[in-house]
Short mmCIF file of N, CA, C and O in Angstrom, two decimals:
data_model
loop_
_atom_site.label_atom_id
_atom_site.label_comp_id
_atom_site.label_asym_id
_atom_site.label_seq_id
_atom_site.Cartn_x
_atom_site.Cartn_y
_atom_site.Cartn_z
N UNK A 1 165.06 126.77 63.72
CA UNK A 1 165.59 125.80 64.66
C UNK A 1 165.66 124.44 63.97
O UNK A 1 164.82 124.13 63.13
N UNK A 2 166.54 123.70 64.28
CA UNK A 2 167.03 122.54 63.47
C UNK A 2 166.29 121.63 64.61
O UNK A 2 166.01 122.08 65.72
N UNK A 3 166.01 120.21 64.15
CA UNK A 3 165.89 119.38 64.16
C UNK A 3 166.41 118.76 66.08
O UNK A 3 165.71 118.53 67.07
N UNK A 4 167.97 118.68 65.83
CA UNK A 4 169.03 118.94 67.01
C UNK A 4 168.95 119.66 67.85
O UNK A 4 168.74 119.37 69.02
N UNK A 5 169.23 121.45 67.09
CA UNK A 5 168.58 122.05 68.40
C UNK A 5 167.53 122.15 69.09
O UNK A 5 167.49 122.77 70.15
N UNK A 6 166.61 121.58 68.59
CA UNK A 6 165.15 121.59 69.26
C UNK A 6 165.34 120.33 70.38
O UNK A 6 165.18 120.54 71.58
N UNK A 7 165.71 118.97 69.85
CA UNK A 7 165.93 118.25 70.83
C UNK A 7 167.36 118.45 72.47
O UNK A 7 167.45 117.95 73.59
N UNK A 8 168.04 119.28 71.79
CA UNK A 8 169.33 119.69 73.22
C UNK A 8 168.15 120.27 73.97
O UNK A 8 167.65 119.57 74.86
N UNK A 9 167.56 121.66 73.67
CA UNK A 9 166.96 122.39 74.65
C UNK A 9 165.85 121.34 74.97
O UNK A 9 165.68 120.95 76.12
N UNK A 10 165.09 120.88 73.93
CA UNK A 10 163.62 119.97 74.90
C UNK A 10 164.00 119.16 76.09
O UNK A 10 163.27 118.96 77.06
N UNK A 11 165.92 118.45 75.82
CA UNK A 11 166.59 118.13 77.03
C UNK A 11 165.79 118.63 78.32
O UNK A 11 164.89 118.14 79.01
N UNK A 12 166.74 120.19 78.36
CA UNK A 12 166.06 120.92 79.73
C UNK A 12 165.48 120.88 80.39
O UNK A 12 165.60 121.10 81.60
N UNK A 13 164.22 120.43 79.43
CA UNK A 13 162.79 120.15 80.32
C UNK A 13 162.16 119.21 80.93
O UNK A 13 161.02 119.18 81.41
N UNK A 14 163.25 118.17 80.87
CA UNK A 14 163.01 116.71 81.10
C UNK A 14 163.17 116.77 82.70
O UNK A 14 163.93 117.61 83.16
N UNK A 15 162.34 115.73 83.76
CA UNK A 15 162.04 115.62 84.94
C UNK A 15 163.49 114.38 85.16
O UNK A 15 163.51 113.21 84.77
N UNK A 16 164.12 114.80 85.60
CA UNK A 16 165.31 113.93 86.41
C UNK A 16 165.03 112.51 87.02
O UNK A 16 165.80 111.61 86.68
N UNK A 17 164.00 112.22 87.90
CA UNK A 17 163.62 111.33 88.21
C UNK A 17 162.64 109.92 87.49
O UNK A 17 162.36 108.76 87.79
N UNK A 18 162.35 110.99 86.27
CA UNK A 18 161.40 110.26 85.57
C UNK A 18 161.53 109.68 84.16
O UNK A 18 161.61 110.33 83.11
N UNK A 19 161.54 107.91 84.35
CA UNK A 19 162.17 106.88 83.91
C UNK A 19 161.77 106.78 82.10
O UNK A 19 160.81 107.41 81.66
N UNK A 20 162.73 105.81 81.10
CA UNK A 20 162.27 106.14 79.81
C UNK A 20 161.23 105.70 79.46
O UNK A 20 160.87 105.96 78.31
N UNK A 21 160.18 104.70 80.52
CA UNK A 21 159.03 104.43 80.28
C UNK A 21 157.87 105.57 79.74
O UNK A 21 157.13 105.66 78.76
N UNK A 22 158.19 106.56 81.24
CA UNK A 22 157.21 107.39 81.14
C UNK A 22 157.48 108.49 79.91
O UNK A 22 156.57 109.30 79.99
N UNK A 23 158.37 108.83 78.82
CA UNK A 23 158.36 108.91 78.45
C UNK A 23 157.54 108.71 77.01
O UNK A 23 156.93 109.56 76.37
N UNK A 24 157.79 107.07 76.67
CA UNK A 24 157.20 106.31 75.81
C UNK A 24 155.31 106.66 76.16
O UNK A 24 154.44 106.99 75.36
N UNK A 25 155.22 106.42 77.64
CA UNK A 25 153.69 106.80 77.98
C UNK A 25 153.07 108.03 77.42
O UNK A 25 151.92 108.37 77.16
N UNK A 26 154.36 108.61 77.31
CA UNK A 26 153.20 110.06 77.47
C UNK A 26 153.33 110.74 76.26
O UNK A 26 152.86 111.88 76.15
N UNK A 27 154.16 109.95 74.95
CA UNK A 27 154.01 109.72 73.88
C UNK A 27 152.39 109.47 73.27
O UNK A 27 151.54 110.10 72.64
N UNK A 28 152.54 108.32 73.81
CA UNK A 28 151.43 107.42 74.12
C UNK A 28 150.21 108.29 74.23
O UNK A 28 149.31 108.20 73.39
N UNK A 29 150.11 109.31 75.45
CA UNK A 29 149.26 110.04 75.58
C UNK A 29 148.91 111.02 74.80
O UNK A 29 147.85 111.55 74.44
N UNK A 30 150.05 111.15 74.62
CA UNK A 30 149.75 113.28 73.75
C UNK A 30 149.00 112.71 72.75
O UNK A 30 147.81 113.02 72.70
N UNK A 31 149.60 111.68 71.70
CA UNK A 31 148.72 111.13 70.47
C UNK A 31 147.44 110.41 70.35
O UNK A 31 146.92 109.95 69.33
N UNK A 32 146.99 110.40 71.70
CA UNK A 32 145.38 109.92 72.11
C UNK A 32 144.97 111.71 72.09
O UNK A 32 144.14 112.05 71.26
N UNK A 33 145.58 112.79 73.01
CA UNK A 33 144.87 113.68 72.63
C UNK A 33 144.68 114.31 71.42
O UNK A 33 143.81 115.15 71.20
N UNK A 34 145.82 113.75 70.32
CA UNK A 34 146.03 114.27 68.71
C UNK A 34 143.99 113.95 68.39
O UNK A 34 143.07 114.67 68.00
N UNK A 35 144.13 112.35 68.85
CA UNK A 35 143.04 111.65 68.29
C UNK A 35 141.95 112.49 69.04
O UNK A 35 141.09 112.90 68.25
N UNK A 36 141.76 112.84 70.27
CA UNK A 36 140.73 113.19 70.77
C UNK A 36 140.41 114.84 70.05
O UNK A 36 139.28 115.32 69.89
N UNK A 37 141.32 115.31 69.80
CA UNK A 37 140.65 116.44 69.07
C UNK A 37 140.20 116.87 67.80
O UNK A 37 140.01 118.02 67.39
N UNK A 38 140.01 115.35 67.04
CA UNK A 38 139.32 115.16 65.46
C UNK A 38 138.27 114.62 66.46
O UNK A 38 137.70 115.67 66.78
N UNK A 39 137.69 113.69 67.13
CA UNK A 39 136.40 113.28 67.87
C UNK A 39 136.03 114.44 67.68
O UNK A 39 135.44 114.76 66.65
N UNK A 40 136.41 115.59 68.99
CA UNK A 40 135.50 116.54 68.87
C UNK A 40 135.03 117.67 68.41
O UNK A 40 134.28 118.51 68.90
N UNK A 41 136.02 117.47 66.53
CA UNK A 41 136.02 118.30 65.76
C UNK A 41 134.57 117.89 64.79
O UNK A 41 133.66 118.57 64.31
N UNK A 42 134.91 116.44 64.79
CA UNK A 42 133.68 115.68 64.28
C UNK A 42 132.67 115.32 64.63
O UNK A 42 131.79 114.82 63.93
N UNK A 43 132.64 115.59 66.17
CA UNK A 43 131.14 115.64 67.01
C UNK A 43 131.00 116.93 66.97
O UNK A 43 129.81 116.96 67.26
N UNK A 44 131.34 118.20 66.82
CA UNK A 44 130.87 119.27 66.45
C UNK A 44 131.19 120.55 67.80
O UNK A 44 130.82 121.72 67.99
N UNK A 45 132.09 119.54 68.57
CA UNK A 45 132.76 120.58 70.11
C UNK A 45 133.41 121.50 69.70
O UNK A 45 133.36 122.62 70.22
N UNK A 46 134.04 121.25 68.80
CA UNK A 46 135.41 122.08 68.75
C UNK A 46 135.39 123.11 66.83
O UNK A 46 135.50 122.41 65.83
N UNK A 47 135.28 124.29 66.71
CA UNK A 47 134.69 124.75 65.64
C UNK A 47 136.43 124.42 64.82
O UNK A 47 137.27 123.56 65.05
N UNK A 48 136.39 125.18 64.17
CA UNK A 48 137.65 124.20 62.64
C UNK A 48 138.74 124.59 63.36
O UNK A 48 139.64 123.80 63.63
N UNK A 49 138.77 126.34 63.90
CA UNK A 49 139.79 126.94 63.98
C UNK A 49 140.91 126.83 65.30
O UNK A 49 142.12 126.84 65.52
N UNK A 50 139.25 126.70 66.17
CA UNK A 50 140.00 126.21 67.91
C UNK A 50 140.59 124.71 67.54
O UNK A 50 141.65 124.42 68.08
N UNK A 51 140.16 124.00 66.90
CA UNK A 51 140.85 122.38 66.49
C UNK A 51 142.30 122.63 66.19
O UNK A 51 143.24 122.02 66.70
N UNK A 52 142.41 123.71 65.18
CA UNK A 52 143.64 123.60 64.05
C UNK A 52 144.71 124.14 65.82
O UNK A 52 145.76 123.64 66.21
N UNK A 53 143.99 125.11 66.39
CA UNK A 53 145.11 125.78 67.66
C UNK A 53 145.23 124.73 68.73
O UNK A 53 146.28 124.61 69.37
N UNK A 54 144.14 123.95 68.94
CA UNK A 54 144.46 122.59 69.62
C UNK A 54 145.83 121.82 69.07
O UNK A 54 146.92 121.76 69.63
N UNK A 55 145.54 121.39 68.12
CA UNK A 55 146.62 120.30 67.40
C UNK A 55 147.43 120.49 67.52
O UNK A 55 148.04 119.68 68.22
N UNK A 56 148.29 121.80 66.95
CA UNK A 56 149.32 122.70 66.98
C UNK A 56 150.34 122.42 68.09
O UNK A 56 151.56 122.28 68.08
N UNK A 57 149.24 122.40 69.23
CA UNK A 57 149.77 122.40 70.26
C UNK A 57 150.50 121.19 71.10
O UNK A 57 151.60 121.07 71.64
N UNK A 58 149.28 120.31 70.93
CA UNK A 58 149.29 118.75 71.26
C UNK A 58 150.63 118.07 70.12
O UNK A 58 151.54 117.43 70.64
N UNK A 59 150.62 118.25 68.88
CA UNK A 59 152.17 118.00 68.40
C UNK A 59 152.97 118.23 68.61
O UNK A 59 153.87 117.42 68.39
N UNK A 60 153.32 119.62 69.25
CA UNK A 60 154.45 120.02 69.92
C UNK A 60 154.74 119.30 71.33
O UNK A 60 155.80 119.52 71.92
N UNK A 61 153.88 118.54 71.78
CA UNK A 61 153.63 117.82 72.98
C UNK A 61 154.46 116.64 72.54
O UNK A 61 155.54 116.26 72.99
N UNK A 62 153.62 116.09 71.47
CA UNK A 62 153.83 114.63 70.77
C UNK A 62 155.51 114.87 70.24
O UNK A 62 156.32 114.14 70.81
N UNK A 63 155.99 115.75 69.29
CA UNK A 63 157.53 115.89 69.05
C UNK A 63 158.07 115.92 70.30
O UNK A 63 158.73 114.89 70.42
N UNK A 64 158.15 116.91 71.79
CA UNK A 64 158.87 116.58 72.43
C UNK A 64 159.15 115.58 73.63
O UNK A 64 160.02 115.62 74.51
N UNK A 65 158.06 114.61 73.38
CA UNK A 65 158.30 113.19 73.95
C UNK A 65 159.05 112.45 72.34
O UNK A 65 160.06 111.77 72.20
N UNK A 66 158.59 112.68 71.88
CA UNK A 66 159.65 111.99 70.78
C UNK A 66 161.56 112.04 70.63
O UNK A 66 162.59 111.38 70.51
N UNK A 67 161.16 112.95 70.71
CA UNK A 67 162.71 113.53 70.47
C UNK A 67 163.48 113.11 71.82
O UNK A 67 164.67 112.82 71.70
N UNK A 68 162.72 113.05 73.43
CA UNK A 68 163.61 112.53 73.88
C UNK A 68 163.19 110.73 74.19
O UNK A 68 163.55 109.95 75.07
N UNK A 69 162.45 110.64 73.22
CA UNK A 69 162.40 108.71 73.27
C UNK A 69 163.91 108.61 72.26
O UNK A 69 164.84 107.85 72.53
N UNK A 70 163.89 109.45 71.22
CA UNK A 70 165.35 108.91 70.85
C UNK A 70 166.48 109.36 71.63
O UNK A 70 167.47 108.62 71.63
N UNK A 71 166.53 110.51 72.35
CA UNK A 71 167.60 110.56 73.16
C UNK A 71 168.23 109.77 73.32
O UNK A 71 169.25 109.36 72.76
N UNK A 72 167.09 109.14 74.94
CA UNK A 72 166.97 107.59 75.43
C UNK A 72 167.77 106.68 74.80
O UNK A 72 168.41 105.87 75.47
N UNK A 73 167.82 106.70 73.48
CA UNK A 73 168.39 105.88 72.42
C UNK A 73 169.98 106.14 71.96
O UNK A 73 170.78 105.25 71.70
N UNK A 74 170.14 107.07 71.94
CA UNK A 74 171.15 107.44 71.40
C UNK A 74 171.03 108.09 69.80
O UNK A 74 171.92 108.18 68.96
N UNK A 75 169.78 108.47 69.72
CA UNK A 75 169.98 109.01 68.36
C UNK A 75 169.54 110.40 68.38
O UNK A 75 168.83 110.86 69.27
N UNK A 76 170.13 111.30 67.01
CA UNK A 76 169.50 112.05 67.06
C UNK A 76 168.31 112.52 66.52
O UNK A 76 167.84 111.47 66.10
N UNK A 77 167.35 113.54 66.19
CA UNK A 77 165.84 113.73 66.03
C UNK A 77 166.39 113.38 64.10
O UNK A 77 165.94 112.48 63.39
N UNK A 78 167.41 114.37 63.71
CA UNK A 78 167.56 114.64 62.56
C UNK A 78 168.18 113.26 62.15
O UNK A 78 167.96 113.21 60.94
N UNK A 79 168.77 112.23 62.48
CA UNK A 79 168.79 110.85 62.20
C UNK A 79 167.74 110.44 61.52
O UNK A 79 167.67 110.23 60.31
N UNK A 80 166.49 110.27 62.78
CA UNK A 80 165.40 109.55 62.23
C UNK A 80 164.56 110.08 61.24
O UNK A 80 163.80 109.49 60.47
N UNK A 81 164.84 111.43 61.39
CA UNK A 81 164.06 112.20 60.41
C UNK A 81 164.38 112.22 58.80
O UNK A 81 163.65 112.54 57.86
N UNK A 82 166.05 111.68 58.84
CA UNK A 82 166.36 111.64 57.39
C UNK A 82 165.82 109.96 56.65
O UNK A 82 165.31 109.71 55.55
N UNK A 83 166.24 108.96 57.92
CA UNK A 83 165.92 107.53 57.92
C UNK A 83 164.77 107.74 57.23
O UNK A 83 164.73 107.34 56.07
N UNK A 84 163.59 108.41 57.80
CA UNK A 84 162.03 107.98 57.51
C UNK A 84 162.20 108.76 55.97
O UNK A 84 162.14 107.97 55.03
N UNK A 85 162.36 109.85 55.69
CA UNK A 85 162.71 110.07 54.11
C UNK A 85 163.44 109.42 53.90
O UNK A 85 164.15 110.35 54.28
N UNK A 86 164.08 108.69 53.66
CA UNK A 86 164.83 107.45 52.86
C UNK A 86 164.23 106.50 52.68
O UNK A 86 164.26 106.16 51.49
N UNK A 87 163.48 105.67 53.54
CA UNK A 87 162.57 105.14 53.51
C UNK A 87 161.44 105.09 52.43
O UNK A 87 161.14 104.35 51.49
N UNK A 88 160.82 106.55 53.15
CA UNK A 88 159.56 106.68 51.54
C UNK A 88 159.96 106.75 50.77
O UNK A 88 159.41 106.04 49.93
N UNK A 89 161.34 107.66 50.17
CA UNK A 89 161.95 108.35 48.64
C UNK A 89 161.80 106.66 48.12
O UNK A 89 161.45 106.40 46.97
N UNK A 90 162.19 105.39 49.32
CA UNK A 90 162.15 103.92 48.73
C UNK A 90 160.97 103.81 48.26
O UNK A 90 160.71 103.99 47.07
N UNK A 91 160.01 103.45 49.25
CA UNK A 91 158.70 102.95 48.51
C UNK A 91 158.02 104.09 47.32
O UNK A 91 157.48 103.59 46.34
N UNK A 92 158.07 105.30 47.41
CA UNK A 92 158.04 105.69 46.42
C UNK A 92 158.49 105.33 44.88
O UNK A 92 157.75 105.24 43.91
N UNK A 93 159.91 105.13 44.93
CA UNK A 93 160.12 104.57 43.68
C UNK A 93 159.61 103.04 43.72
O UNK A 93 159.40 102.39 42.69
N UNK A 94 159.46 102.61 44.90
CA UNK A 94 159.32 101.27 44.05
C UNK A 94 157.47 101.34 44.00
O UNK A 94 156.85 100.33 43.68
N UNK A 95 157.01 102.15 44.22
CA UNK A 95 155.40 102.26 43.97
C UNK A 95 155.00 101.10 45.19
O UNK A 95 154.49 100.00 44.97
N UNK A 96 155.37 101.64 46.51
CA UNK A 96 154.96 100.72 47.68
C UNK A 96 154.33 101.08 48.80
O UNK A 96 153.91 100.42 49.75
N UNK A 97 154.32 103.22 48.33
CA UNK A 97 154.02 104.11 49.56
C UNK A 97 152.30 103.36 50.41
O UNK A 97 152.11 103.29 51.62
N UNK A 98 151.27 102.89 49.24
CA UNK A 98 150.36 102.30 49.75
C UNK A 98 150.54 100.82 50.23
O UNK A 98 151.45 100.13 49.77
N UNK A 99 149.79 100.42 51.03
CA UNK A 99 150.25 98.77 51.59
C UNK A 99 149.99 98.73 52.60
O UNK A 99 149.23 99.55 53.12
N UNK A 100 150.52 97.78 53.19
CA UNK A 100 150.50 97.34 54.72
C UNK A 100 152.06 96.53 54.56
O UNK A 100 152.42 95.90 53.57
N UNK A 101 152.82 96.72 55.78
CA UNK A 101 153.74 96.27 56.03
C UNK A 101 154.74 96.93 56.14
O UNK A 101 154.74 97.85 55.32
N UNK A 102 155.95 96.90 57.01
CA UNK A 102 156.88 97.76 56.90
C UNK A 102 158.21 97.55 56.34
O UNK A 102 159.17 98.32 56.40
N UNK A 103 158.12 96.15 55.67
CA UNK A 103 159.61 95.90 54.73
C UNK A 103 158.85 96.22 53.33
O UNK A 103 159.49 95.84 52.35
N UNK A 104 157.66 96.83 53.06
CA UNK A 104 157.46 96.97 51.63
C UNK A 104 158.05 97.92 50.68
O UNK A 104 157.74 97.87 49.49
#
């Protein structure tokens, strides 16, 4: 599945009434649970393997609020996805991948 087609069908699943905020929110959210399930991999809740089937899951959460925050936008998934490799292939050559900042 491409990039595209993953975002037409994640379409589908989108709630009609519900605005591009909540979207952005629940972005927002899924990637607090990304974070919450290294906590309790590292407090010792969650053994390596139930973590790795957690995550798995919760990204697929996190990509399809993504994909339709760019909708929202007008772009497509495989746009941004080439943008952000273009990007690094940059700081890569220019030896900038480490840093802080995002014009580096």
């Amino acid at each position: 599945m491409t990039f595209d087609d993953y975002q037409s069908k994640a379409f589908t699943f989108r709630v009609d009434t519900a605005p591009p905020e909540e979207r952005v929110l629940g972005l927002l959210e899924e990637a607090g649970e990304v974070a919450g399930i290294f906590k309790r991999l590292l407090r010792g809740d969650y053994s390596p393997d139930l973590a790795v089937t957690k995550l798995h899951k919760e990204l697929g959460d996190c990509l399809w609020y993504l994909s339709q925050i760019a909708l929202d936008n007008g772009w497509k998934l495989s746009e941004i996805a080439s943008a952000n490799i273009d990007k690094l292939d940059s700081r890569k050559i220019r030896n900038t991948i480490l840093g802080v900042g995002d014009d580096r």
